[in-house]
Short mmCIF file of C-alpha atoms in Angstrom, two decimals:
data_model
loop_
_atom_site.label_atom_id
_atom_site.label_comp_id
_atom_site.label_asym_id
_atom_site.label_seq_id
_atom_site.Cartn_x
_atom_site.Cartn_y
_atom_site.Cartn_z
CA MET T 186 109.54 113.96 107.29
CA THR T 187 106.10 112.43 107.90
CA LYS T 188 104.24 112.77 111.18
CA LEU T 189 104.89 109.08 111.86
CA GLU T 190 108.64 109.56 111.36
CA GLN T 191 108.54 112.64 113.61
CA ILE T 192 106.85 110.62 116.37
CA LYS T 193 109.46 107.86 116.10
CA GLU T 194 112.36 110.33 116.15
CA ARG T 195 110.86 112.25 119.09
CA MET T 196 110.45 109.06 121.09
CA LEU T 197 113.94 107.78 120.23
CA ALA T 198 115.58 111.09 121.14
CA ASP T 199 114.26 110.98 124.71
CA ASP T 200 114.43 107.22 125.40
CA ALA T 201 117.75 106.63 127.17
CA PHE T 202 116.79 103.12 128.24
CA SER T 203 116.02 101.92 124.71
CA LYS T 204 119.35 103.42 123.67
CA TRP T 205 121.10 101.46 126.44
CA LEU T 206 119.39 98.29 125.18
CA GLY T 207 120.88 98.99 121.75
CA ILE T 208 117.50 98.84 120.05
CA GLU T 209 117.39 99.47 116.32
CA ILE T 210 114.00 100.00 114.70
CA ASP T 211 113.68 98.04 111.46
CA GLU T 212 110.06 98.77 110.52
CA TYR T 213 107.62 101.36 111.80
CA ALA T 214 104.03 101.84 110.65
CA GLU T 215 100.72 102.77 112.22
CA GLY T 216 100.05 100.30 115.04
CA TYR T 217 103.25 98.39 114.28
CA CYS T 218 106.92 98.28 115.22
CA LYS T 219 109.64 95.76 114.48
CA LEU T 220 113.03 96.17 116.13
CA HIS T 221 116.09 94.17 117.08
CA TYR T 222 118.93 94.23 119.57
CA THR T 223 121.95 92.13 120.46
CA VAL T 224 122.27 90.48 123.87
CA ARG T 225 125.39 91.79 125.67
CA ALA T 226 127.22 90.34 128.69
CA GLU T 227 125.81 93.02 131.02
CA MET T 228 122.29 91.84 130.11
CA LEU T 229 122.81 88.36 131.58
CA ASN T 230 121.49 87.03 134.86
CA GLY T 231 123.39 84.83 137.33
CA PHE T 232 122.82 81.75 135.16
CA GLY T 233 124.47 83.25 132.07
CA ILE T 234 121.23 83.78 130.14
CA VAL T 235 119.51 87.02 129.23
CA HIS T 236 117.75 88.58 132.20
CA GLY T 237 113.96 88.43 131.88
CA GLY T 238 113.83 92.15 132.64
CA VAL T 239 115.82 92.87 129.49
CA VAL T 240 113.51 90.78 127.30
CA PHE T 241 110.50 92.42 128.96
CA SER T 242 111.95 95.91 128.51
CA ALA T 243 112.70 95.46 124.81
CA ALA T 244 109.15 94.14 124.26
CA ASP T 245 107.84 97.09 126.27
CA SER T 246 109.79 99.47 124.03
CA ALA T 247 108.32 97.90 120.87
CA PHE T 248 104.89 98.16 122.51
CA ALA T 249 105.45 101.86 123.28
CA PHE T 250 106.61 102.67 119.76
CA ALA T 251 103.64 100.81 118.21
CA CYS T 252 100.94 102.26 120.43
CA ASN T 253 102.17 105.85 120.12
CA THR T 254 101.87 105.83 116.31
CA GLN T 255 98.35 107.15 116.89
CA GLY T 256 99.90 110.51 117.80
CA ARG T 257 98.48 110.68 121.32
CA ILE T 258 100.71 109.81 124.26
CA SER T 259 99.86 106.23 125.16
CA VAL T 260 101.03 104.44 128.29
CA ALA T 261 100.87 100.86 129.48
CA LEU T 262 97.68 100.02 131.35
CA ASP T 263 98.27 96.27 131.65
CA VAL T 264 100.93 93.88 130.37
CA HIS T 265 101.64 90.17 130.61
CA VAL T 266 104.70 88.26 129.50
CA ASN T 267 105.52 84.60 129.02
CA PHE T 268 109.18 83.65 128.75
CA VAL T 269 109.47 80.71 126.38
CA ARG T 270 113.16 80.29 125.50
CA ALA T 271 116.48 81.56 126.86
CA ALA T 272 118.97 83.71 124.97
CA LYS T 273 122.67 84.31 125.58
CA THR T 274 125.44 86.76 124.78
CA GLY T 275 125.68 87.55 121.09
CA ASP T 276 122.14 86.44 120.25
CA VAL T 277 120.23 88.91 118.11
CA LEU T 278 116.61 89.17 119.23
CA PHE T 279 113.84 90.48 117.00
CA VAL T 280 110.76 92.04 118.56
CA GLU T 281 107.55 92.59 116.60
CA ALA T 282 104.61 94.58 118.01
CA LYS T 283 101.26 94.38 116.24
CA GLU T 284 98.08 96.22 117.07
CA LEU T 285 95.12 93.90 117.67
CA HIS T 286 92.59 96.55 118.74
CA ASP T 287 92.56 100.29 118.08
CA GLY T 288 90.08 101.95 120.39
CA TYR T 289 89.67 105.63 121.18
CA LYS T 290 90.95 105.27 124.78
CA THR T 291 92.69 101.89 124.64
CA GLY T 292 94.69 99.72 122.29
CA VAL T 293 95.66 96.06 122.58
CA TYR T 294 98.97 94.77 121.23
CA ASP T 295 100.68 91.44 120.65
CA ILE T 296 104.47 91.60 120.98
CA ILE T 297 106.56 88.55 120.06
CA THR T 298 110.32 88.24 120.59
CA ARG T 299 112.17 85.73 118.41
CA ASN T 300 115.78 84.68 118.08
CA GLU T 301 117.76 84.49 114.83
CA ALA T 302 116.39 80.99 114.16
CA GLY T 303 112.85 82.38 114.33
CA GLU T 304 112.11 80.59 117.61
CA ILE T 305 109.87 82.37 120.09
CA VAL T 306 111.72 83.77 123.11
CA SER T 307 108.79 85.61 124.71
CA ILE T 308 105.13 86.43 124.20
CA PHE T 309 104.04 89.82 125.54
CA LYS T 310 100.48 91.18 125.51
CA GLY T 311 99.89 94.81 126.28
CA THR T 312 96.94 97.13 126.73
CA ALA T 313 97.68 100.82 126.24
CA TYR T 314 95.74 103.78 127.57
CA ARG T 315 95.60 106.73 125.19
CA THR T 316 95.82 110.14 126.85
CA SER T 317 94.56 113.37 125.31
CA LYS T 318 98.13 114.77 125.02
CA GLU T 319 99.84 114.80 121.63
CA VAL T 320 103.24 113.10 121.33
CA LEU T 321 104.67 115.92 119.25
CA SER T 322 103.46 118.74 121.49
CA SER T 323 104.87 117.37 124.75
#
């Protein structure tokens, strides 16, 4: 198993919230993560559409997986999200996190959530702070 695969498995093993979301990682590479999940009834708000917190959280998970590929524990320093389109029960949402900047102490990421038709559901920008602690030694 490569170091990158070990990092992914370590993060997945301890991430109960991503498990609750039903996240499945489709692609994982340095500075990159693509995942998907299916919207369930318990993820809906009072208007019958996916709760913004769920969309935010799934994007935040993709962000975390992408920024920790560097091997050092990285945490969110700043994030912004724009909700563009609603989703409902049964919709499969695809989340793609791409590294835009790889600095020694910070990284900047673009995370886009799309529905099955390829339409944008949310646009999430994140800045990560890289600590000195190693993911695999924590």
